[in-house]
Structures are given as C-alpha cells and as structure tokens.
C-alpha cells in the first residue's frame, strides 16, 4: 500500500515527488512512455529561474528526479494501463504490477501532436520544435515555419515574428480553426506569410542532423516545391494523457482534467499537476509549481484521514 503514487515524470511529477518525499510519504513515480516529459525533448532552457546561463532540458528534469530520489522517491519504468478510482485505496495496474495507493497525483502531461513524418521525428530538438516559447529565441534573424491553423499556430507565428526574419504559416486547408481575433492579428503582422491548402511532405536536413528546409505540396494544384527553413514549429494541438482515466476523472471535451480548485479533481484523493490540466501556460515552472501544490494537497488529505 502506497501513500502517494505520481503518474508522470516531467516537471510536475518530479516536483510533486520532491515535496511528497520530503514529507516522508515515499512516493512512487510511474515514468510513463515519455519519461522526463516535454523537457526531455528540448535543448537549452533559459527561462527556468535559478540558471542564469540556462540549462539543458534533459539535465534539468534529470536533476529534479535525482533530487526526489535523494529524499526517498522511487521510480518505476512503465505505463499505467488501468486505474480503478471508484473506491479507496485506488487500484492501479502498471504493466505487470498492481499497486494500491491512498492518493494519486496525475501529472501525465499533454503530448504535442506531431505530423508524424519520420524526418520530423528525427529532427526534434534540431530545428523541429513544438514550443515557440521554449525555442523561438534560437531563431533570431532566421527563417521560421509554423504548421497549423488554430489559435496555437496564430499565437506562435506572432510570437516567433519577434525573432525570425520571416515566418511562414502553413495550413492544410483554406479555412481556419483559429478565432477571428487571433487570425486577424497574424494576418496584420507583416512578417507572417500564409501558405494555405499546403502540407509538408518532408522536413529536410536529416543527414546533417539540422533542419535546412521543407518539401511542401499544394493540395489543390499538386505542386511540390522546397523551401529553405531554419526553425520548424509544429502547432497542431496537444493531446492530454488522460485516456486511461476516462469516465472517472472529469475532463473537458478535449480531455484536459477539470480542476475543482487548487489541485483537486472530482475524486477525493486524486490530484492533478501540470499540463494534464493546464492548457494555458504549459511552462516548466508552472508545471513545477502545480506539482508542489498537488503534493501539499495529498499530504493534507492523508493527514486529515489520519495517515
Ligand atoms: P486546434 O484548435 O485543435 O487546431 C489544430 C490545428 O492544427 C487545426 O487547424 C488543424 O487543421 C491542424 N492540424 C491538426 N492535425 C494536423 C495534421 N496532422 N496536419 C496538419 N495540420 C493539422 O489546436 P490549438 O491551436 O492548439 O488550440 C487548442 C485549444 O486551445 C483551442 O481551444 C484554442 O482556442 C485554445 N488556444 C487559445 C489560445 C488563445 O486564445 N490565446 C492560444 C492557443 C490555444 P484543421 O483545421 O484542418 O483540422
């Protein structure tokens, strides 16, 4: 029987683990299939306070993990396959193991949706990114491309126009999912050029391990051409990792956990932390803060129940 199980080992999960471990709750962290979360996919992180020279994303998240382990947190490789949250203790099926726990912190994050091209996958962190806030700075004076037709794509295109010499927004249709105000803003931005009814067939640069361009295809005319690009930003949405909790933890229509205040979910004893609930900020520092909140709430919950 565990006091606290934490699902996810990104900033939120690791910070929850540090706090829960220091409260002597010996948390178990289930690492999941994207161990380290989104930070493990980035390079230099320059906006996490306390690192004036910046720190590599994978190093930052590994440091958090070590810090949690130093206080007694345990880490388990594997994914949560099933969860029975209908009664306490909660019953979790993690790969071959069944784990029972008095509280659960869901810090399973939201995975960026990718196009799924092999070349795109190989170049993540080498010119391909899913986070303008994280990586835009590296493309000062360079050619940037943003993929998507929703609010995220508009927001990223506008944000990236502060850095890039030009920003090309590529969208697969002629109509946008983005709200009018966000679209108008991007349209009014002289640095943002639109390429509509266009898809990316390949990201170029795999041989040199650095993005050099893209091969594009117009869906109406069938025309295929290559365009020089330094930074390739995919902004086609995120997928919160909540499928395993479907029908138990309340979420919005897109699967993001609905907060019941603080770090609470609709199920007493189940808490949320990080991107699995936050569709607005999605930063390492906000996820860490949320992990801290969730651990403190779990601790208070256990104390109130006399554990
Ligand atoms: P979204 O609204 O779901 O838009 C995703 C876009 O990506 C769509 O235009 C979609 O094209 C495109 N797309 C999806 N899969 C693709 C693929 N395989 N290849 C090419 N294009 C693909 O996602 P989002 O922009 O991340 O926004 C998510 C939510 O957050 C929305 O509710 C949004 O309003 C909100 N948000 C708000 C703000 C803000 O107000 N400041 C900022 C960001 C996000 P189709 O249109 O053809 O389907």
Coordinates of C-alpha atoms and ligand atoms in Angstrom, one line a residue:
X1 CA 0.0 0.0 0.0
X2 CA 1.4 3.4 -1.1
X3 CA 0.5 6.8 0.4
X4 CA 1.2 8.6 -2.9
X5 CA 1.6 7.4 -6.5
X6 CA 2.5 10.0 -9.0
X7 CA 1.8 9.4 -12.7
X8 CA 4.3 11.2 -14.9
X9 CA 7.9 12.2 -14.5
X10 CA 8.1 15.6 -16.1
X11 CA 8.5 18.8 -14.1
X12 CA 5.1 18.4 -12.4
X13 CA 5.6 14.8 -11.4
X14 CA 9.2 15.3 -10.3
X15 CA 8.4 18.3 -8.2
X16 CA 5.4 16.6 -6.6
X17 CA 7.9 13.7 -5.9
X18 CA 10.4 16.1 -4.2
X19 CA 7.7 17.5 -1.9
X20 CA 6.0 14.2 -1.2
X21 CA 9.3 12.5 -0.5
X22 CA 10.4 15.3 1.9
X23 CA 7.1 14.9 3.7
X24 CA 8.2 11.3 4.3
X25 CA 5.5 9.8 2.1
X26 CA 7.9 7.7 0.0
X27 CA 6.1 8.4 -3.3
X28 CA 6.2 6.1 -6.3
X29 CA 6.6 7.8 -9.6
X30 CA 5.4 6.0 -12.7
X31 CA 7.6 7.3 -15.5
X32 CA 5.4 6.6 -18.5
X33 CA 6.4 6.3 -22.1
X34 CA 7.7 9.8 -22.3
X35 CA 10.0 9.8 -19.3
X36 CA 11.0 13.3 -18.3
X37 CA 8.1 14.8 -20.2
X38 CA 8.3 17.7 -22.6
X39 CA 11.6 19.0 -21.2
X40 CA 13.4 15.9 -22.3
X41 CA 12.5 16.9 -25.9
X42 CA 14.0 20.4 -25.7
X43 CA 17.6 21.7 -25.7
X44 CA 18.6 24.8 -23.7
X45 CA 16.0 26.1 -21.2
X46 CA 16.7 29.7 -20.5
X47 CA 13.5 30.7 -18.6
X48 CA 13.6 28.4 -15.6
X49 CA 14.6 30.7 -12.7
X50 CA 17.9 29.9 -11.0
X51 CA 20.0 29.1 -14.1
X52 CA 21.5 32.4 -15.3
X53 CA 23.3 30.6 -18.2
X54 CA 20.3 28.3 -18.9
X55 CA 20.3 24.6 -18.5
X56 CA 19.6 21.7 -20.9
X57 CA 16.0 20.4 -20.6
X58 CA 17.0 16.8 -20.1
X59 CA 19.6 17.8 -17.5
X60 CA 17.1 19.9 -15.6
X61 CA 14.5 17.2 -15.4
X62 CA 17.1 14.6 -14.5
X63 CA 18.3 16.8 -11.7
X64 CA 14.7 17.0 -10.4
X65 CA 14.5 13.3 -10.4
X66 CA 17.8 12.9 -8.5
X67 CA 16.6 15.4 -6.0
X68 CA 13.4 13.4 -5.4
X69 CA 15.3 10.2 -5.2
X70 CA 17.7 11.7 -2.6
X71 CA 14.7 12.1 -0.4
X72 CA 13.4 8.6 -1.0
X73 CA 11.1 8.8 -4.0
X74 CA 11.0 5.6 -6.1
X75 CA 10.7 5.5 -9.8
X76 CA 9.1 2.8 -11.8
X77 CA 9.5 2.3 -15.6
X78 CA 6.3 1.5 -17.4
X79 CA 2.9 2.9 -18.1
X80 CA -0.3 3.0 -16.2
X81 CA -2.6 0.5 -18.1
X82 CA -5.7 0.7 -15.9
X83 CA -6.9 2.6 -12.9
X84 CA -9.8 1.8 -10.6
X85 CA -10.6 5.1 -8.8
X86 CA -14.1 4.0 -7.8
X87 CA -13.0 3.3 -4.2
X88 CA -10.1 3.8 -1.9
X89 CA -7.4 2.6 -1.9
X90 CA -7.2 3.2 -5.6
X91 CA -6.0 0.2 -7.6
X92 CA -3.5 0.8 -10.4
X93 CA -2.4 -1.7 -12.9
X94 CA 1.1 -0.7 -14.0
X95 CA 2.5 -3.1 -16.6
X96 CA 2.5 -6.4 -14.8
X97 CA 2.1 -4.9 -11.3
X98 CA -0.9 -4.0 -9.3
X99 CA -0.3 -1.1 -7.0
X100 CA -2.7 0.2 -4.3
X101 CA -2.5 3.8 -3.1
X102 CA -4.3 6.1 -0.8
X103 CA -3.7 9.2 -3.0
X104 CA -2.9 9.7 -6.7
X105 CA -1.3 12.6 -8.4
X106 CA -1.9 12.8 -12.1
X107 CA 1.0 14.5 -13.8
X108 CA 0.8 12.7 -17.0
X109 CA 1.1 15.8 -19.2
X110 CA -0.1 16.6 -22.6
X111 CA 1.9 15.4 -25.6
X112 CA 2.4 17.6 -28.5
X113 CA 0.6 16.4 -31.6
X114 CA 3.2 15.9 -34.4
X115 CA 2.7 15.5 -38.1
X116 CA 4.3 12.0 -37.8
X117 CA 6.8 12.3 -40.6
X118 CA 9.9 10.2 -39.9
X119 CA 12.1 13.3 -40.9
X120 CA 10.2 15.5 -38.4
X121 CA 10.7 12.9 -35.6
X122 CA 14.4 12.6 -36.3
X123 CA 14.9 16.4 -36.1
X124 CA 13.1 17.2 -32.9
X125 CA 15.4 19.4 -30.9
X126 CA 17.5 20.0 -34.0
X127 CA 15.3 22.7 -35.7
X128 CA 12.0 21.0 -35.1
X129 CA 10.1 22.1 -32.1
X130 CA 6.6 22.1 -30.6
X131 CA 7.2 25.1 -28.3
X132 CA 7.7 28.6 -29.6
X133 CA 8.1 30.0 -26.0
X134 CA 10.9 27.5 -25.4
X135 CA 12.8 27.6 -28.6
X136 CA 11.9 30.8 -30.5
X137 CA 14.9 32.7 -29.1
X138 CA 17.3 30.4 -31.0
X139 CA 15.9 31.6 -34.4
X140 CA 16.8 35.3 -34.2
X141 CA 17.1 36.6 -37.8
X142 CA 16.4 33.1 -39.2
X143 CA 13.7 31.7 -41.4
X144 CA 10.8 30.1 -39.4
X145 CA 7.9 28.0 -40.4
X146 CA 4.8 27.3 -38.3
X147 CA 2.4 24.5 -39.1
X148 CA -1.3 24.7 -38.1
X149 CA -4.5 26.6 -38.5
X150 CA -5.7 27.0 -34.9
X151 CA -5.1 29.6 -32.2
X152 CA -1.8 28.0 -31.1
X153 CA -0.4 28.4 -34.6
X154 CA -1.5 32.0 -34.8
X155 CA -0.1 32.7 -31.4
X156 CA 3.2 31.0 -32.2
X157 CA 3.5 32.7 -35.6
X158 CA 3.0 36.1 -34.0
X159 CA 5.4 35.3 -31.1
X160 CA 8.1 34.0 -33.4
X161 CA 7.9 37.0 -35.7
X162 CA 9.7 38.9 -32.9
X163 CA 12.7 36.7 -33.6
X164 CA 12.6 35.4 -37.2
X165 CA 13.5 37.3 -40.3
X166 CA 10.3 35.8 -41.7
X167 CA 7.6 33.4 -40.5
X168 CA 5.7 31.2 -43.0
X169 CA 2.5 29.7 -41.6
X170 CA 1.5 26.5 -43.4
X171 CA -2.1 25.2 -43.1
X172 CA -3.6 22.2 -44.8
X173 CA -7.0 23.9 -45.5
X174 CA -8.2 27.3 -46.7
X175 CA -10.3 27.9 -43.6
X176 CA -9.0 28.3 -40.1
X177 CA -9.9 26.9 -36.8
X178 CA -8.4 29.9 -35.1
X179 CA -10.6 32.6 -33.6
X180 CA -11.1 35.7 -35.6
X181 CA -9.1 37.9 -33.4
X182 CA -6.0 35.6 -33.4
X183 CA -6.3 35.2 -37.1
X184 CA -6.6 38.9 -37.7
X185 CA -3.6 39.6 -35.6
X186 CA -1.5 37.1 -37.6
X187 CA -2.8 38.5 -40.9
X188 CA -1.9 42.0 -39.9
X189 CA 1.6 41.0 -39.0
X190 CA 3.9 42.0 -41.9
X191 CA 6.4 39.3 -41.1
X192 CA 3.9 36.4 -41.3
X193 CA 3.2 34.9 -44.7
X194 CA 0.4 32.4 -45.2
X195 CA 0.6 29.2 -47.3
X196 CA -2.8 27.6 -47.4
X197 CA -4.1 24.2 -48.7
X198 CA -0.5 23.1 -48.3
X199 CA 1.1 20.1 -46.5
X200 CA 4.6 19.2 -45.5
X201 CA 5.8 16.1 -47.2
X202 CA 9.3 16.1 -45.6
X203 CA 11.5 18.1 -43.3
X204 CA 14.9 18.4 -44.9
X205 CA 18.3 18.1 -43.1
X206 CA 18.3 14.6 -41.6
X207 CA 21.7 13.8 -43.0
X208 CA 23.3 16.8 -41.2
X209 CA 21.0 16.5 -38.2
X210 CA 19.8 20.0 -38.6
X211 CA 16.7 21.4 -40.3
X212 CA 17.6 23.1 -43.6
X213 CA 14.2 23.3 -45.3
X214 CA 11.0 21.5 -46.1
X215 CA 9.3 19.9 -49.1
X216 CA 5.8 21.2 -49.5
X217 CA 2.8 20.2 -51.6
X218 CA -0.2 22.2 -52.6
X219 CA -3.3 20.1 -52.2
X220 CA -5.2 22.0 -54.8
X221 CA -2.7 22.2 -57.6
X222 CA -0.5 19.2 -56.7
X223 CA 2.6 21.5 -57.0
X224 CA 5.6 20.3 -55.0
X225 CA 8.5 22.5 -54.0
X226 CA 11.2 23.0 -51.5
X227 CA 11.6 26.0 -49.2
X228 CA 14.6 27.0 -47.0
X229 CA 13.7 26.9 -43.3
X230 CA 15.8 27.0 -40.1
X231 CA 13.2 26.6 -37.4
X232 CA 10.2 24.3 -38.0
X233 CA 7.4 24.7 -35.4
X234 CA 4.5 22.3 -35.2
X235 CA 1.5 23.8 -33.6
X236 CA -1.3 21.4 -34.4
X237 CA -2.5 20.9 -30.9
X238 CA -1.8 18.8 -27.8
X239 CA -3.2 15.6 -26.5
X240 CA -3.7 15.4 -22.8
X241 CA -2.7 12.0 -21.4
X242 CA -6.0 11.2 -19.7
X243 CA -7.4 8.3 -21.8
X244 CA -6.7 5.8 -19.0
X245 CA -8.9 7.8 -16.6
X246 CA -11.8 8.2 -19.0
X247 CA -15.2 8.0 -17.3
X248 CA -13.6 8.5 -13.8
X249 CA -11.7 11.8 -13.7
X250 CA -13.8 14.6 -15.1
X251 CA -12.2 16.3 -18.1
X252 CA -13.3 18.9 -20.6
X253 CA -14.2 17.9 -24.2
X254 CA -10.6 17.8 -25.2
X255 CA -9.6 15.5 -22.3
X256 CA -7.9 18.1 -20.1
X257 CA -8.7 17.5 -16.4
X258 CA -11.2 19.8 -14.9
X259 CA -9.9 21.4 -11.7
X260 CA -12.1 21.5 -8.7
X261 CA -9.9 24.2 -7.1
X262 CA -6.3 24.0 -6.1
X263 CA -5.0 20.7 -7.3
X264 CA -8.3 18.8 -6.7
X265 CA -10.2 16.7 -9.2
X266 CA -13.7 15.4 -8.9
X267 CA -12.4 12.4 -7.0
X268 CA -11.3 13.0 -3.4
X269 CA -7.7 11.8 -3.1
X270 CA -6.9 12.3 -6.7
X271 CA -5.0 15.4 -7.6
X272 CA -3.8 17.0 -10.9
X273 CA -0.5 18.7 -11.7
X274 CA 0.9 20.3 -14.8
X275 CA -0.1 20.2 -18.5
X276 CA -2.7 17.4 -18.0
X277 CA -4.9 20.2 -16.6
X278 CA -3.3 23.4 -17.8
X279 CA -3.9 24.3 -21.4
X280 CA -2.9 27.9 -21.0
X281 CA 0.6 28.3 -19.6
X282 CA 2.3 24.9 -20.2
X283 CA 5.7 26.0 -18.8
X284 CA 8.2 24.1 -16.9
X285 CA 8.0 26.5 -14.0
X286 CA 4.2 26.5 -13.8
X287 CA 4.1 22.7 -14.0
X288 CA 6.7 22.5 -11.2
X289 CA 4.5 24.9 -9.1
X290 CA 1.5 22.7 -9.8
X291 CA 3.4 19.6 -8.7
X292 CA 4.2 21.3 -5.4
X293 CA 0.6 22.2 -4.9
X294 CA -0.6 18.6 -5.6
X295 CA 1.9 17.1 -3.2
X296 CA 0.9 19.5 -0.5
X297 CA -2.7 18.7 -1.0
X298 CA -2.1 15.0 -1.0
X299 CA -0.2 15.4 2.3
X300 CA -3.0 17.3 3.9
X301 CA -5.6 14.9 2.6
X302 CA -3.7 12.0 4.2
X303 CA -3.2 13.9 7.4
X304 CA -6.9 14.7 7.6
X305 CA -7.7 11.0 7.1
X306 CA -5.3 10.1 10.0
X307 CA -2.5 8.5 8.0
Ligands
LIG1 P1 -6.7 23.2 -32.6 O1 -7.7 24.4 -32.3 O2 -7.2 21.8 -32.4 O3 -6.1 23.4 -34.0 C1 -5.2 22.5 -34.5 C2 -4.9 22.9 -36.0 O4 -3.9 22.0 -36.4 C3 -6.1 22.8 -36.9 O5 -6.1 24.0 -37.8 C4 -5.8 21.6 -37.7 O6 -6.2 21.6 -39.0 C5 -4.3 21.5 -37.6 N1 -3.9 20.1 -37.7 C6 -4.3 19.1 -36.9 N2 -3.7 17.9 -37.2 C7 -2.9 18.2 -38.3 C8 -2.1 17.5 -39.2 N3 -1.9 16.2 -39.0 N4 -1.5 18.1 -40.2 C9 -1.7 19.4 -40.5 N5 -2.5 20.2 -39.7 C10 -3.1 19.6 -38.7 O7 -5.4 23.3 -31.6 P2 -4.7 24.6 -30.9 O8 -4.5 25.6 -31.9 O9 -3.6 24.0 -30.2 O10 -5.8 25.1 -29.9 C11 -6.3 24.2 -28.8 C12 -7.2 25.0 -27.9 O11 -6.5 26.0 -27.2 C13 -8.3 25.8 -28.7 O12 -9.5 25.7 -28.0 C14 -7.7 27.1 -28.8 O13 -8.8 28.1 -28.9 C15 -7.0 27.3 -27.4 N6 -5.9 28.2 -27.5 C16 -6.2 29.5 -27.3 C17 -5.2 30.5 -27.4 C18 -5.5 31.9 -27.0 O14 -6.7 32.3 -27.1 N7 -4.5 32.7 -26.7 C19 -3.9 30.1 -27.8 C20 -3.7 28.8 -28.1 C21 -4.7 27.9 -28.0 P3 -7.8 21.6 -39.4 O15 -8.3 22.9 -39.1 O16 -7.7 21.3 -40.9 O17 -8.4 20.5 -38.6

